[in-house]
Amino acid sequence: MARTLRADRLAAAFASVLLLFATVAACGSDSESGSGSKPGSAADGKDSAAAGSYPVTIAHKFGSTVVKSEPRRIVTVGLTDQDAVLALGEVPVGTTEWLGAYKGALGPWATAKLGGGAVPTLLKDPGTGPQTERIAALKPDLIVALYSGLTKEQYETLSKFAPVLAQPKQYNDYGIPWELQTETVGKALGKEAEAKKLVAGVEAKFAAAREANPEFTGATGVMATPYEGMFVFGSQDPRSRLLTSYGFKLPTGLDKAIGDQFGANISKERTDLLNQKVAVWFVGDPVKDAEKLHKDPTYGDLPVVKQGREVFIKETSDYGNALSMGTVLSLPYALDRLTPQLAAAVDGDPGTVVAQPAS
């Protein structure tokens, strides 16, 4: 089901362009309404740690937004923004579906952060934009749309109901780095210091992986998926940023080949982009999809295949979803599984098996 939903959304986004460009979102089922209360908030009578931190002004693609007071009812329109909100001790009243796999759009790495709060209302974006009326009904006092493709018209419409944090102008749509996402949410919630501490904790995990695996630094790597052929993720996609955080370098000319997007299908003449020290594939079935890819001589005959330098990740597993989310909460969960796979793939021994995680 989730794989079909992803593919449907990708196909809709690709229909009007020469090279098919990926987009992200999926439809899912509705969930219960969230109360928006949280430990330490005005909802339980305790003083707010953010008192006196307002107003704050946050710049974005469509100008800037002023948050005048501590938000109490937060709706996340960005597809991964809920993790940053939860990591900072807040429970959104509404979240937006993407993966079609979790109640309230909260993965297993995030559910503990509910802290007794209600599961957020689950909203949809079927490719036509946010559900404006349902968002308004939740009576938000902050709408977070950082990891999004919000249009100016959609931004202006949502701004009638609450301050809106749109995607930053310096990155492609759906291109905000997790660090900036976390710190921007922290600023809006009056928790900048806490946000920086969370970012530092995840960065330390990457640093430890680099130290334990010096062969990662300077090696080339690429992230891909076999959607309608061979689709590669560019430098502004969270998955590619995973590799560079490990110390890997992306293929020379990658962004030039895919254009001003976070990913695109490549022709068979450009499979050289896949012939790197490691190729990480997001697939529906690690065994079957690997076999299918290897039967294509334009890819199967490359040294990256012959020398066993591939990593296959089931994209609809919790592990695959955590990597795709690429957030302050999902990354630690994902790195525990990805690091040993990368180490096995680049160890220089074609006989080393790149094993699937036990869970």
mmCIF file of C-alpha atoms in Angstrom:
data_model
loop_
_atom_site.group_PDB
_atom_site.id
_atom_site.type_symbol
_atom_site.label_atom_id
_atom_site.label_comp_id
_atom_site.label_asym_id
_atom_site.label_seq_id
_atom_site.Cartn_x
_atom_site.Cartn_y
_atom_site.Cartn_z
ATOM 1 C CA MET A 1 0.000 0.000 0.000
ATOM 2 C CA ALA A 2 2.640 2.544 1.043
ATOM 3 C CA ARG A 3 4.777 1.795 -1.984
ATOM 4 C CA THR A 4 1.777 2.389 -4.289
ATOM 5 C CA LEU A 5 0.929 5.644 -2.570
ATOM 6 C CA ARG A 6 4.475 6.921 -2.989
ATOM 7 C CA ALA A 7 4.543 5.929 -6.640
ATOM 8 C CA ASP A 8 1.190 7.567 -7.369
ATOM 9 C CA ARG A 9 2.368 10.852 -5.926
ATOM 10 C CA LEU A 10 5.641 10.711 -7.802
ATOM 11 C CA ALA A 11 3.867 9.996 -11.073
ATOM 12 C CA ALA A 12 1.522 12.941 -10.617
ATOM 13 C CA ALA A 13 4.425 15.290 -10.065
ATOM 14 C CA PHE A 14 6.370 14.001 -13.046
ATOM 15 C CA ALA A 15 3.634 14.226 -15.654
ATOM 16 C CA SER A 16 4.468 17.713 -16.947
ATOM 17 C CA VAL A 17 8.262 17.598 -17.245
ATOM 18 C CA LEU A 18 10.771 15.972 -19.570
ATOM 19 C CA LEU A 19 12.783 14.346 -16.802
ATOM 20 C CA LEU A 20 10.617 12.890 -14.075
ATOM 21 C CA PHE A 21 11.186 14.724 -10.810
ATOM 22 C CA ALA A 22 10.262 13.240 -7.463
ATOM 23 C CA THR A 23 7.892 14.801 -5.032
ATOM 24 C CA VAL A 24 6.913 13.601 -1.637
ATOM 25 C CA ALA A 25 3.560 12.948 -0.047
ATOM 26 C CA ALA A 26 0.979 10.252 0.146
ATOM 27 C CA CYS A 27 -2.595 9.865 1.245
ATOM 28 C CA GLY A 28 -3.644 8.012 4.356
ATOM 29 C CA SER A 29 -6.566 7.596 6.700
ATOM 30 C CA ASP A 30 -7.830 10.119 9.246
ATOM 31 C CA SER A 31 -6.988 9.801 12.917
ATOM 32 C CA GLU A 32 -8.254 11.178 16.210
ATOM 33 C CA SER A 33 -8.104 14.872 17.016
ATOM 34 C CA GLY A 34 -5.165 15.926 19.195
ATOM 35 C CA SER A 35 -5.689 18.024 22.276
ATOM 36 C CA GLY A 36 -2.447 19.961 21.885
ATOM 37 C CA SER A 37 -1.698 19.728 25.608
ATOM 38 C CA LYS A 38 1.760 18.762 26.771
ATOM 39 C CA PRO A 39 3.770 18.407 29.934
ATOM 40 C CA GLY A 40 5.008 21.785 31.136
ATOM 41 C CA SER A 41 2.563 23.868 29.070
ATOM 42 C CA ALA A 42 -0.203 26.219 30.057
ATOM 43 C CA ALA A 43 -2.558 23.279 29.511
ATOM 44 C CA ASP A 44 -1.410 21.682 32.773
ATOM 45 C CA GLY A 45 -0.884 24.907 34.679
ATOM 46 C CA LYS A 46 2.920 24.949 34.687
ATOM 47 C CA ASP A 47 5.085 27.876 33.727
ATOM 48 C CA SER A 48 6.395 27.934 30.160
ATOM 49 C CA ALA A 49 10.145 27.754 29.605
ATOM 50 C CA ALA A 50 9.602 30.019 26.601
ATOM 51 C CA ALA A 51 8.046 32.900 28.553
ATOM 52 C CA GLY A 52 9.552 36.248 27.608
ATOM 53 C CA SER A 53 11.108 34.948 24.354
ATOM 54 C CA TYR A 54 8.670 36.679 22.026
ATOM 55 C CA PRO A 55 8.042 38.076 19.512
ATOM 56 C CA VAL A 56 10.387 36.278 17.092
ATOM 57 C CA THR A 57 10.711 36.844 13.345
ATOM 58 C CA ILE A 58 11.543 33.987 10.998
ATOM 59 C CA ALA A 59 12.484 34.538 7.349
ATOM 60 C CA HIS A 60 11.351 32.146 4.606
ATOM 61 C CA LYS A 61 10.629 31.809 0.892
ATOM 62 C CA PHE A 62 7.717 34.232 0.930
ATOM 63 C CA GLY A 63 9.141 36.889 3.233
ATOM 64 C CA SER A 64 9.058 36.583 7.001
ATOM 65 C CA THR A 65 6.653 35.564 9.738
ATOM 66 C CA VAL A 66 6.326 37.009 13.221
ATOM 67 C CA VAL A 67 5.440 34.620 16.042
ATOM 68 C CA LYS A 68 4.087 36.900 18.756
ATOM 69 C CA SER A 69 3.701 34.443 21.629
ATOM 70 C CA GLU A 70 4.383 30.838 22.585
ATOM 71 C CA PRO A 71 2.348 28.546 20.321
ATOM 72 C CA ARG A 72 -0.199 26.272 22.009
ATOM 73 C CA ARG A 73 -1.855 24.641 19.007
ATOM 74 C CA ILE A 74 0.631 23.700 16.305
ATOM 75 C CA VAL A 75 -0.272 22.171 12.951
ATOM 76 C CA THR A 76 2.533 20.715 10.813
ATOM 77 C CA VAL A 77 2.019 20.985 7.066
ATOM 78 C CA GLY A 78 5.624 20.064 6.311
ATOM 79 C CA LEU A 79 5.836 16.314 5.898
ATOM 80 C CA THR A 80 8.536 15.754 8.518
ATOM 81 C CA ASP A 81 8.153 18.848 10.682
ATOM 82 C CA GLN A 82 6.251 16.994 13.407
ATOM 83 C CA ASP A 83 9.471 15.303 14.568
ATOM 84 C CA ALA A 84 11.191 18.607 15.295
ATOM 85 C CA VAL A 85 8.132 19.852 17.187
ATOM 86 C CA LEU A 86 7.953 16.657 19.258
ATOM 87 C CA ALA A 87 11.689 16.620 19.927
ATOM 88 C CA LEU A 88 11.267 20.045 21.539
ATOM 89 C CA GLY A 89 8.565 18.852 23.886
ATOM 90 C CA GLU A 90 5.448 19.992 22.005
ATOM 91 C CA VAL A 91 2.624 17.808 20.659
ATOM 92 C CA PRO A 92 1.071 19.086 17.418
ATOM 93 C CA VAL A 93 -2.716 19.142 17.192
ATOM 94 C CA GLY A 94 -2.426 18.207 13.525
ATOM 95 C CA THR A 95 0.150 16.530 11.287
ATOM 96 C CA THR A 96 0.250 15.878 7.547
ATOM 97 C CA GLU A 97 0.426 12.360 6.132
ATOM 98 C CA TRP A 98 3.277 11.284 3.908
ATOM 99 C CA LEU A 99 4.368 7.690 4.374
ATOM 100 C CA GLY A 100 0.933 6.173 4.972
ATOM 101 C CA ALA A 101 2.343 3.948 7.691
ATOM 102 C CA TYR A 102 1.809 5.483 11.114
ATOM 103 C CA LYS A 103 -0.993 6.718 13.329
ATOM 104 C CA GLY A 104 -0.793 10.480 13.512
ATOM 105 C CA ALA A 105 2.182 10.381 11.084
ATOM 106 C CA LEU A 106 4.431 9.529 14.038
ATOM 107 C CA GLY A 107 7.066 6.853 13.481
ATOM 108 C CA PRO A 108 8.284 4.515 16.252
ATOM 109 C CA TRP A 109 11.201 6.877 16.907
ATOM 110 C CA ALA A 110 8.738 9.672 17.771
ATOM 111 C CA THR A 111 5.803 8.126 19.632
ATOM 112 C CA ALA A 112 7.492 8.228 23.035
ATOM 113 C CA LYS A 113 7.596 12.008 22.698
ATOM 114 C CA LEU A 114 3.815 12.243 22.950
ATOM 115 C CA GLY A 115 4.284 12.369 26.705
ATOM 116 C CA GLY A 116 0.678 11.432 27.376
ATOM 117 C CA GLY A 117 -0.700 13.852 24.790
ATOM 118 C CA ALA A 118 -3.357 12.832 22.285
ATOM 119 C CA VAL A 119 -2.350 11.527 18.863
ATOM 120 C CA PRO A 120 -2.507 14.458 16.399
ATOM 121 C CA THR A 121 -5.280 14.772 13.856
ATOM 122 C CA LEU A 122 -4.025 13.350 10.581
ATOM 123 C CA LEU A 123 -4.331 15.670 7.585
ATOM 124 C CA LYS A 124 -3.801 14.870 3.920
ATOM 125 C CA ASP A 125 -2.152 16.501 0.953
ATOM 126 C CA PRO A 126 -3.121 14.476 -2.134
ATOM 127 C CA GLY A 127 -0.984 16.690 -4.338
ATOM 128 C CA THR A 128 -3.303 19.696 -4.521
ATOM 129 C CA GLY A 129 -2.163 21.374 -1.332
ATOM 130 C CA PRO A 130 -2.998 21.449 2.374
ATOM 131 C CA GLN A 131 -6.533 20.765 3.605
ATOM 132 C CA THR A 132 -7.311 24.370 4.414
ATOM 133 C CA GLU A 133 -10.715 23.905 6.022
ATOM 134 C CA ARG A 134 -9.586 21.081 8.288
ATOM 135 C CA ILE A 135 -6.515 23.050 9.323
ATOM 136 C CA ALA A 136 -8.686 26.050 10.168
ATOM 137 C CA ALA A 137 -11.010 23.815 12.217
ATOM 138 C CA LEU A 138 -8.069 22.846 14.439
ATOM 139 C CA LYS A 139 -7.712 26.529 15.430
ATOM 140 C CA PRO A 140 -3.921 26.599 15.142
ATOM 141 C CA ASP A 141 -1.785 29.411 16.479
ATOM 142 C CA LEU A 142 1.229 28.236 14.437
ATOM 143 C CA ILE A 143 1.441 26.362 11.131
ATOM 144 C CA VAL A 144 4.812 24.779 10.355
ATOM 145 C CA ALA A 145 5.526 24.140 6.657
ATOM 146 C CA LEU A 146 9.328 23.924 6.556
ATOM 147 C CA TYR A 147 9.715 20.560 4.791
ATOM 148 C CA SER A 148 7.149 21.407 2.136
ATOM 149 C CA GLY A 149 6.440 22.641 -1.370
ATOM 150 C CA LEU A 150 4.013 25.329 -0.249
ATOM 151 C CA THR A 151 3.033 27.819 -2.967
ATOM 152 C CA LYS A 152 2.654 31.535 -2.319
ATOM 153 C CA GLU A 153 -1.108 31.247 -2.728
ATOM 154 C CA GLN A 154 -1.266 28.397 -0.219
ATOM 155 C CA TYR A 155 0.955 30.347 2.164
ATOM 156 C CA GLU A 156 -1.285 33.399 1.964
ATOM 157 C CA THR A 157 -4.414 31.308 2.503
ATOM 158 C CA LEU A 158 -3.015 29.532 5.556
ATOM 159 C CA SER A 159 -1.708 32.823 6.948
ATOM 160 C CA LYS A 160 -5.313 33.931 7.411
ATOM 161 C CA PHE A 161 -5.619 31.393 10.234
ATOM 162 C CA ALA A 162 -2.227 31.525 11.960
ATOM 163 C CA PRO A 163 1.433 32.502 11.473
ATOM 164 C CA VAL A 164 2.995 30.188 8.878
ATOM 165 C CA LEU A 165 6.635 29.072 8.783
ATOM 166 C CA ALA A 166 7.171 28.359 5.080
ATOM 167 C CA GLN A 167 10.160 26.602 3.521
ATOM 168 C CA PRO A 168 13.436 28.586 3.458
ATOM 169 C CA LYS A 169 14.229 30.405 0.222
ATOM 170 C CA GLN A 170 17.857 29.261 0.075
ATOM 171 C CA TYR A 171 16.886 25.613 -0.515
ATOM 172 C CA ASN A 172 14.715 23.723 -2.973
ATOM 173 C CA ASP A 173 11.209 22.796 -1.906
ATOM 174 C CA TYR A 174 11.444 19.785 0.437
ATOM 175 C CA GLY A 175 15.130 20.655 0.748
ATOM 176 C CA ILE A 176 15.530 22.121 4.237
ATOM 177 C CA PRO A 177 18.348 20.427 6.166
ATOM 178 C CA TRP A 178 17.245 18.710 9.368
ATOM 179 C CA GLU A 179 19.560 20.944 11.391
ATOM 180 C CA LEU A 180 17.912 24.135 10.121
ATOM 181 C CA GLN A 181 14.473 22.569 10.464
ATOM 182 C CA THR A 182 15.133 21.787 14.117
ATOM 183 C CA GLU A 183 16.658 25.164 14.923
ATOM 184 C CA THR A 184 13.884 27.075 13.124
ATOM 185 C CA VAL A 185 11.209 25.229 15.073
ATOM 186 C CA GLY A 186 13.225 25.860 18.223
ATOM 187 C CA LYS A 187 13.235 29.587 17.536
ATOM 188 C CA ALA A 188 9.478 29.600 16.951
ATOM 189 C CA LEU A 189 8.889 27.714 20.208
ATOM 190 C CA GLY A 190 11.260 29.848 22.253
ATOM 191 C CA LYS A 191 13.640 26.915 22.668
ATOM 192 C CA GLU A 192 16.671 27.855 20.600
ATOM 193 C CA ALA A 193 19.234 26.539 23.080
ATOM 194 C CA GLU A 194 17.430 23.228 23.415
ATOM 195 C CA ALA A 195 17.221 22.898 19.619
ATOM 196 C CA LYS A 196 20.959 23.485 19.228
ATOM 197 C CA LYS A 197 21.653 20.863 21.882
ATOM 198 C CA LEU A 198 19.499 18.323 20.024
ATOM 199 C CA VAL A 199 21.310 19.063 16.764
ATOM 200 C CA ALA A 200 24.689 18.692 18.458
ATOM 201 C CA GLY A 201 23.667 15.291 19.807
ATOM 202 C CA VAL A 202 22.878 13.906 16.358
ATOM 203 C CA GLU A 203 25.989 15.485 14.845
ATOM 204 C CA ALA A 204 28.042 13.730 17.524
ATOM 205 C CA LYS A 205 26.582 10.422 16.357
ATOM 206 C CA PHE A 206 27.737 11.122 12.806
ATOM 207 C CA ALA A 207 31.169 12.134 14.109
ATOM 208 C CA ALA A 208 31.496 8.864 16.009
ATOM 209 C CA ALA A 209 30.613 6.907 12.860
ATOM 210 C CA ARG A 210 33.233 8.803 10.845
ATOM 211 C CA GLU A 211 35.877 8.168 13.475
ATOM 212 C CA ALA A 212 35.076 4.454 13.596
ATOM 213 C CA ASN A 213 35.040 4.201 9.791
ATOM 214 C CA PRO A 214 37.762 6.457 8.335
ATOM 215 C CA GLU A 215 37.242 4.840 4.932
ATOM 216 C CA PHE A 216 33.970 6.798 4.629
ATOM 217 C CA THR A 217 35.724 10.163 4.442
ATOM 218 C CA GLY A 218 36.293 11.232 0.856
ATOM 219 C CA ALA A 219 34.729 8.119 -0.673
ATOM 220 C CA THR A 220 31.978 8.682 -3.232
ATOM 221 C CA GLY A 221 28.398 7.596 -2.669
ATOM 222 C CA VAL A 222 24.963 7.983 -4.187
ATOM 223 C CA MET A 223 21.367 7.441 -3.071
ATOM 224 C CA ALA A 224 18.917 6.004 -5.598
ATOM 225 C CA THR A 225 15.611 4.206 -6.070
ATOM 226 C CA PRO A 226 14.347 2.108 -9.021
ATOM 227 C CA TYR A 227 11.239 4.224 -9.591
ATOM 228 C CA GLU A 228 10.334 4.022 -13.300
ATOM 229 C CA GLY A 229 13.911 3.133 -14.098
ATOM 230 C CA MET A 230 16.748 4.607 -12.083
ATOM 231 C CA PHE A 231 16.094 7.652 -9.948
ATOM 232 C CA VAL A 232 18.916 9.423 -8.114
ATOM 233 C CA PHE A 233 18.656 11.883 -5.243
ATOM 234 C CA GLY A 234 20.542 15.186 -5.499
ATOM 235 C CA SER A 235 22.551 17.144 -2.980
ATOM 236 C CA GLN A 236 19.531 18.900 -1.458
ATOM 237 C CA ASP A 237 17.692 15.711 -0.571
ATOM 238 C CA PRO A 238 17.889 14.530 3.070
ATOM 239 C CA ARG A 239 18.998 11.075 1.949
ATOM 240 C CA SER A 240 22.013 12.453 0.092
ATOM 241 C CA ARG A 241 22.848 14.671 3.037
ATOM 242 C CA LEU A 242 23.057 11.507 5.110
ATOM 243 C CA LEU A 243 25.996 10.363 3.019
ATOM 244 C CA THR A 244 27.819 13.679 3.187
ATOM 245 C CA SER A 245 27.319 13.771 6.959
ATOM 246 C CA TYR A 246 29.115 10.427 7.091
ATOM 247 C CA GLY A 247 32.004 11.987 5.153
ATOM 248 C CA PHE A 248 31.120 10.656 1.700
ATOM 249 C CA LYS A 249 31.233 12.848 -1.408
ATOM 250 C CA LEU A 250 28.419 12.885 -3.956
ATOM 251 C CA PRO A 251 29.151 12.093 -7.630
ATOM 252 C CA THR A 252 30.689 14.895 -9.663
ATOM 253 C CA GLY A 253 28.062 16.507 -11.856
ATOM 254 C CA LEU A 254 25.119 14.960 -9.970
ATOM 255 C CA ASP A 255 23.091 18.153 -9.572
ATOM 256 C CA LYS A 256 23.893 19.286 -13.094
ATOM 257 C CA ALA A 257 22.508 16.023 -14.441
ATOM 258 C CA ILE A 258 19.223 16.190 -12.532
ATOM 259 C CA GLY A 259 18.515 19.921 -12.693
ATOM 260 C CA ASP A 260 17.195 22.210 -9.987
ATOM 261 C CA GLN A 261 15.355 19.500 -8.102
ATOM 262 C CA PHE A 262 16.127 17.153 -5.252
ATOM 263 C CA GLY A 263 16.130 14.127 -7.530
ATOM 264 C CA ALA A 264 15.366 12.851 -11.025
ATOM 265 C CA ASN A 265 15.347 9.820 -13.271
ATOM 266 C CA ILE A 266 18.528 9.323 -15.236
ATOM 267 C CA SER A 267 18.977 7.828 -18.675
ATOM 268 C CA LYS A 268 20.873 4.587 -19.218
ATOM 269 C CA GLU A 269 23.699 6.698 -20.612
ATOM 270 C CA ARG A 270 24.183 8.265 -17.167
ATOM 271 C CA THR A 271 24.431 5.137 -15.040
ATOM 272 C CA ASP A 272 28.005 6.265 -14.393
ATOM 273 C CA LEU A 273 26.426 8.350 -11.631
ATOM 274 C CA LEU A 274 25.657 5.067 -9.854
ATOM 275 C CA ASN A 275 29.177 3.660 -10.159
ATOM 276 C CA GLN A 276 30.494 4.996 -6.872
ATOM 277 C CA LYS A 277 32.294 3.589 -3.848
ATOM 278 C CA VAL A 278 28.837 2.811 -2.494
ATOM 279 C CA ALA A 279 25.347 2.907 -4.000
ATOM 280 C CA VAL A 280 22.470 2.980 -1.523
ATOM 281 C CA TRP A 281 19.139 1.842 -2.952
ATOM 282 C CA PHE A 282 15.668 2.425 -1.514
ATOM 283 C CA VAL A 283 13.575 -0.476 -2.797
ATOM 284 C CA GLY A 284 10.298 -2.285 -2.248
ATOM 285 C CA ASP A 285 11.986 -5.683 -1.863
ATOM 286 C CA PRO A 286 15.767 -5.850 -1.264
ATOM 287 C CA VAL A 287 16.135 -9.284 -2.863
ATOM 288 C CA LYS A 288 13.808 -9.019 -5.854
ATOM 289 C CA ASP A 289 14.687 -5.449 -6.747
ATOM 290 C CA ALA A 290 18.417 -6.167 -6.525
ATOM 291 C CA GLU A 291 17.982 -9.083 -8.918
ATOM 292 C CA LYS A 292 16.017 -6.925 -11.335
ATOM 293 C CA LEU A 293 18.578 -4.130 -11.272
ATOM 294 C CA HIS A 294 21.447 -6.537 -11.796
ATOM 295 C CA LYS A 295 19.798 -7.970 -14.915
ATOM 296 C CA ASP A 296 20.122 -4.582 -16.599
ATOM 297 C CA PRO A 297 23.620 -4.671 -18.137
ATOM 298 C CA THR A 298 23.946 -0.879 -18.080
ATOM 299 C CA TYR A 299 23.957 -1.134 -14.311
ATOM 300 C CA GLY A 300 24.625 -4.783 -13.499
ATOM 301 C CA ASP A 301 28.017 -4.787 -15.208
ATOM 302 C CA LEU A 302 29.331 -1.799 -13.259
ATOM 303 C CA PRO A 303 32.133 -2.327 -10.702
ATOM 304 C CA VAL A 304 29.873 -1.098 -7.894
ATOM 305 C CA VAL A 305 27.802 -4.238 -8.475
ATOM 306 C CA LYS A 306 30.607 -6.645 -9.262
ATOM 307 C CA GLN A 307 32.511 -5.607 -6.141
ATOM 308 C CA GLY A 308 29.518 -5.813 -3.808
ATOM 309 C CA ARG A 309 29.445 -2.127 -2.900
ATOM 310 C CA GLU A 310 25.658 -1.792 -2.691
ATOM 311 C CA VAL A 311 23.267 -1.252 0.202
ATOM 312 C CA PHE A 312 19.599 -2.156 -0.258
ATOM 313 C CA ILE A 313 17.034 -0.692 2.109
ATOM 314 C CA LYS A 314 13.375 -1.678 2.182
ATOM 315 C CA GLU A 315 11.799 1.724 1.785
ATOM 316 C CA THR A 316 8.529 0.882 3.563
ATOM 317 C CA SER A 317 10.204 -0.593 6.644
ATOM 318 C CA ASP A 318 10.568 1.487 9.794
ATOM 319 C CA TYR A 319 14.265 1.718 8.949
ATOM 320 C CA GLY A 320 13.591 2.929 5.404
ATOM 321 C CA ASN A 321 10.985 5.393 6.610
ATOM 322 C CA ALA A 322 13.374 6.759 9.234
ATOM 323 C CA LEU A 323 16.003 7.388 6.556
ATOM 324 C CA SER A 324 13.505 9.062 4.252
ATOM 325 C CA MET A 325 12.245 11.285 7.075
ATOM 326 C CA GLY A 326 15.776 12.390 7.949
ATOM 327 C CA THR A 327 14.844 14.271 11.124
ATOM 328 C CA VAL A 328 16.387 15.004 14.498
ATOM 329 C CA LEU A 329 14.366 12.078 15.904
ATOM 330 C CA SER A 330 14.537 9.573 13.032
ATOM 331 C CA LEU A 331 18.234 9.875 12.233
ATOM 332 C CA PRO A 332 19.613 8.242 15.402
ATOM 333 C CA TYR A 333 17.220 5.332 14.835
ATOM 334 C CA ALA A 334 18.342 5.010 11.210
ATOM 335 C CA LEU A 335 22.087 5.435 11.775
ATOM 336 C CA ASP A 336 22.235 2.476 14.132
ATOM 337 C CA ARG A 337 21.188 0.358 11.159
ATOM 338 C CA LEU A 338 22.823 2.144 8.238
ATOM 339 C CA THR A 339 26.342 2.541 9.626
ATOM 340 C CA PRO A 340 27.183 -1.193 9.711
ATOM 341 C CA GLN A 341 25.730 -1.662 6.230
ATOM 342 C CA LEU A 342 27.885 1.113 4.796
ATOM 343 C CA ALA A 343 30.938 -0.286 6.552
ATOM 344 C CA ALA A 344 30.346 -3.716 5.021
ATOM 345 C CA ALA A 345 29.829 -2.241 1.544
ATOM 346 C CA VAL A 346 33.045 -0.203 1.432
ATOM 347 C CA ASP A 347 35.430 -2.573 3.223
ATOM 348 C CA GLY A 348 37.188 -3.525 -0.027
ATOM 349 C CA ASP A 349 36.179 -7.193 0.171
ATOM 350 C CA PRO A 350 33.611 -8.214 -2.475
ATOM 351 C CA GLY A 351 32.813 -11.271 -0.380
ATOM 352 C CA THR A 352 31.504 -9.281 2.572
ATOM 353 C CA VAL A 353 27.743 -9.652 2.892
ATOM 354 C CA VAL A 354 25.853 -6.404 3.437
ATOM 355 C CA ALA A 355 23.324 -7.848 5.862
ATOM 356 C CA GLN A 356 19.847 -6.481 6.438
ATOM 357 C CA PRO A 357 19.196 -5.121 9.947
ATOM 358 C CA ALA A 358 17.518 -7.539 12.332
ATOM 359 C CA SER A 359 14.724 -5.006 12.874
#
